[in-house]
XYZ file of C-alpha atoms in Angstrom:
226
model
C -17.378 13.558 51.479
C -20.897 14.138 52.621
C -23.743 16.041 51.034
C -22.983 19.201 53.019
C -19.258 19.343 52.286
C -17.470 19.396 48.988
C -13.930 18.107 48.935
C -12.132 18.803 45.654
C -9.059 16.782 46.653
C -11.174 13.719 47.329
C -12.879 14.118 43.953
C -9.496 14.312 42.221
C -8.306 11.216 44.044
C -11.377 9.217 43.063
C -11.120 10.312 39.444
C -7.492 9.226 39.266
C -8.473 5.784 40.551
C -11.444 5.526 38.174
C -11.857 2.292 36.229
C -14.534 0.893 33.977
C -16.214 -1.274 36.605
C -19.832 -0.474 37.356
C -19.041 -0.035 41.049
C -16.300 2.534 40.375
C -18.382 4.573 37.934
C -21.541 4.550 40.066
C -19.595 5.549 43.176
C -17.945 8.598 41.591
C -21.152 9.520 39.742
C -23.159 9.503 42.968
C -20.516 11.721 44.554
C -20.709 14.247 41.708
C -24.496 14.339 41.379
C -24.919 14.965 45.081
C -23.001 18.199 44.552
C -24.532 19.293 41.255
C -24.384 22.881 42.471
C -20.617 22.500 41.948
C -21.109 21.103 38.445
C -18.740 23.658 36.830
C -15.852 22.785 39.135
C -16.540 19.026 38.881
C -16.598 19.038 35.066
C -13.476 21.201 34.896
C -11.696 18.696 37.171
C -13.046 15.849 35.061
C -11.734 17.469 31.875
C -8.306 18.228 33.398
C -7.782 14.646 34.554
C -9.227 13.206 31.341
C -6.699 15.232 29.305
C -3.789 13.843 31.344
C -5.147 10.294 31.645
C -3.725 7.148 30.078
C -5.359 5.803 26.931
C -7.054 2.879 28.703
C -8.685 5.238 31.226
C -10.350 7.608 28.761
C -13.343 5.403 27.952
C -14.125 5.022 31.709
C -14.079 8.816 31.940
C -16.618 9.029 29.123
C -18.792 6.361 30.752
C -18.668 8.277 34.022
C -19.780 11.442 32.238
C -22.643 9.504 30.674
C -23.716 8.097 34.064
C -23.633 11.586 35.616
C -25.682 13.009 32.750
C -28.275 10.214 32.891
C -28.618 10.403 36.680
C -28.721 14.172 37.052
C -30.821 15.275 34.071
C -34.125 14.903 36.019
C -32.802 17.151 38.750
C -31.442 19.940 36.556
C -29.353 20.864 33.545
C -26.193 21.914 35.392
C -24.102 18.962 34.240
C -25.665 18.961 30.767
C -24.549 22.535 30.170
C -21.062 22.064 31.605
C -20.285 18.718 29.959
C -21.379 20.039 26.579
C -18.451 22.479 26.738
C -15.798 19.710 27.005
C -17.279 16.495 25.710
C -16.989 17.093 21.929
C -13.193 17.456 22.051
C -12.913 14.511 24.481
C -15.011 12.356 22.158
C -12.830 13.303 19.185
C -9.707 12.231 21.064
C -11.150 8.839 21.994
C -12.664 8.291 18.557
C -9.290 8.803 16.921
C -7.457 6.439 19.285
C -8.470 2.988 18.040
C -11.400 0.857 16.867
C -12.599 0.179 20.416
C -12.602 3.929 21.133
C -14.595 4.556 17.933
C -17.272 2.060 18.965
C -17.541 3.520 22.477
C -17.961 7.058 21.170
C -20.602 6.079 18.606
C -22.525 4.105 21.250
C -22.579 7.046 23.669
C -23.658 9.559 21.030
C -26.453 7.256 19.912
C -27.651 7.009 23.529
C -27.591 10.782 23.986
C -29.449 11.350 20.728
C -32.068 8.722 21.540
C -32.657 10.066 25.068
C -32.253 13.722 23.990
C -29.694 14.336 26.757
C -28.353 17.427 25.011
C -31.538 18.253 23.139
C -31.003 19.262 19.521
C -27.364 20.232 20.140
C -26.066 16.681 19.670
C -27.839 15.957 16.371
C -24.820 16.750 14.205
C -22.214 15.651 16.751
C -21.551 12.206 15.296
C -20.955 13.494 11.778
C -18.702 16.285 13.029
C -16.494 13.924 15.035
C -16.254 11.376 12.224
C -15.291 14.090 9.747
C -12.414 15.199 11.991
C -11.020 11.694 12.431
C -7.497 11.352 10.986
C -7.431 9.675 7.548
C -5.511 6.398 7.300
C -2.145 6.784 5.599
C -2.102 5.380 2.066
C 1.658 5.094 2.227
C 3.568 2.808 4.560
C 6.196 4.165 6.889
C 8.940 2.491 4.865
C 9.056 4.877 1.922
C 11.030 4.182 -1.210
C 14.360 6.005 -1.028
C 14.028 7.204 -4.634
C 10.684 8.879 -3.919
C 12.190 10.703 -0.968
C 15.142 12.003 -2.956
C 12.981 13.162 -5.878
C 9.665 14.247 -4.359
C 8.979 16.770 -7.153
C 9.278 14.248 -9.957
C 6.415 13.183 -12.204
C 4.231 10.734 -10.179
C 3.323 8.835 -13.347
C 5.305 5.560 -13.291
C 5.498 5.458 -17.097
C 7.746 7.742 -19.134
C 7.784 7.722 -22.929
C 11.420 7.600 -24.001
C 10.935 7.408 -27.800
C 8.104 6.970 -30.231
C 8.341 6.222 -33.967
C 5.936 4.749 -36.534
C 6.819 1.199 -35.681
C 7.224 0.908 -31.930
C 6.789 2.573 -28.591
C 9.537 2.075 -26.100
C 8.606 2.666 -22.535
C 10.940 3.540 -19.729
C 9.630 2.452 -16.351
C 10.185 4.800 -13.444
C 9.705 3.956 -9.766
C 7.404 0.937 -9.380
C 6.583 -1.383 -12.279
C 3.186 -1.775 -13.848
C 1.786 -5.233 -14.604
C 3.195 -6.815 -17.746
C -0.310 -6.976 -19.261
C -0.551 -3.183 -19.415
C 2.826 -2.780 -21.077
C 1.985 -5.496 -23.587
C -1.330 -3.839 -24.365
C 0.329 -0.475 -24.971
C 2.792 -2.033 -27.403
C -0.061 -3.825 -29.201
C -2.111 -0.668 -29.602
C 0.859 1.282 -30.958
C 1.842 -1.440 -33.424
C -1.664 -1.427 -34.857
C -1.427 2.281 -35.772
C -1.088 2.727 -39.570
C 2.160 3.957 -41.044
C 1.591 7.690 -41.459
C 4.119 8.057 -44.300
C 2.631 5.169 -46.308
C -0.868 6.562 -45.843
C 0.252 9.979 -47.034
C 1.857 8.484 -50.159
C -1.410 6.723 -50.968
C -3.361 9.932 -50.617
C -0.969 11.790 -52.921
C -1.272 9.017 -55.536
C -5.053 9.157 -55.375
C -5.026 12.948 -55.811
C -2.773 12.590 -58.888
C -5.148 10.047 -60.424
C -8.153 12.275 -59.870
C -6.289 15.222 -61.360
C -5.399 13.215 -64.506
C -8.981 12.044 -64.823
C -10.240 15.652 -64.687
C -7.651 16.622 -67.317
C -8.802 13.797 -69.653
C -12.443 14.889 -69.277
C -11.581 18.501 -70.120
C -9.608 17.421 -73.209
C -12.534 15.288 -74.413
C -14.952 18.159 -73.970
C -12.635 20.533 -75.860
C -12.347 18.108 -78.801
C -16.121 17.742 -78.922
C -16.600 21.496 -79.212
C -14.094 21.822 -82.065
C -15.767 19.059 -84.014
């Protein structure tokens, strides 16, 4: 494909054979930049083939886009404007793939921010992509069969079966807590005072105070009569 003729089929063929070698990326980049007046079609073709590419080919596609952007930006903003339409979603897909993909995406965004490839548009790009990354699952794929059959049950693994003034018996649900916690709970409960005994003491004290008041009143009455 020469500078005076644009061959879309040849571009598609070269993109399908793209790999991460410097020679492959520079060759396709040169081809694209020489036809920057067809930037819209080139980027649309890039995005279509990126979307259908295998996982190990996606980073080379991003590196190709970076090379095209870096090479063409002095000649015009055609590729800058077109790639900005598709790159954010492509970056999100690679970022969410694996650790290597994450590193590649962060590296490219840092380069674009440093060299102001997209101007101020890329300033919040990194944070936006990182915020959309899937969260790691806190639960393994092998779920407990009891949790599946009773998903609406109380998630607290401790259930109080009975409580009296002397002991606290705990019934453990799915998953056991460390023995130290159970022992500590028993110890705390056993140290609680006996409510009934305390109440009896209070009643006895009130009776004593009442009798004392009665004795004082009797004494005062006898003093007045005398």
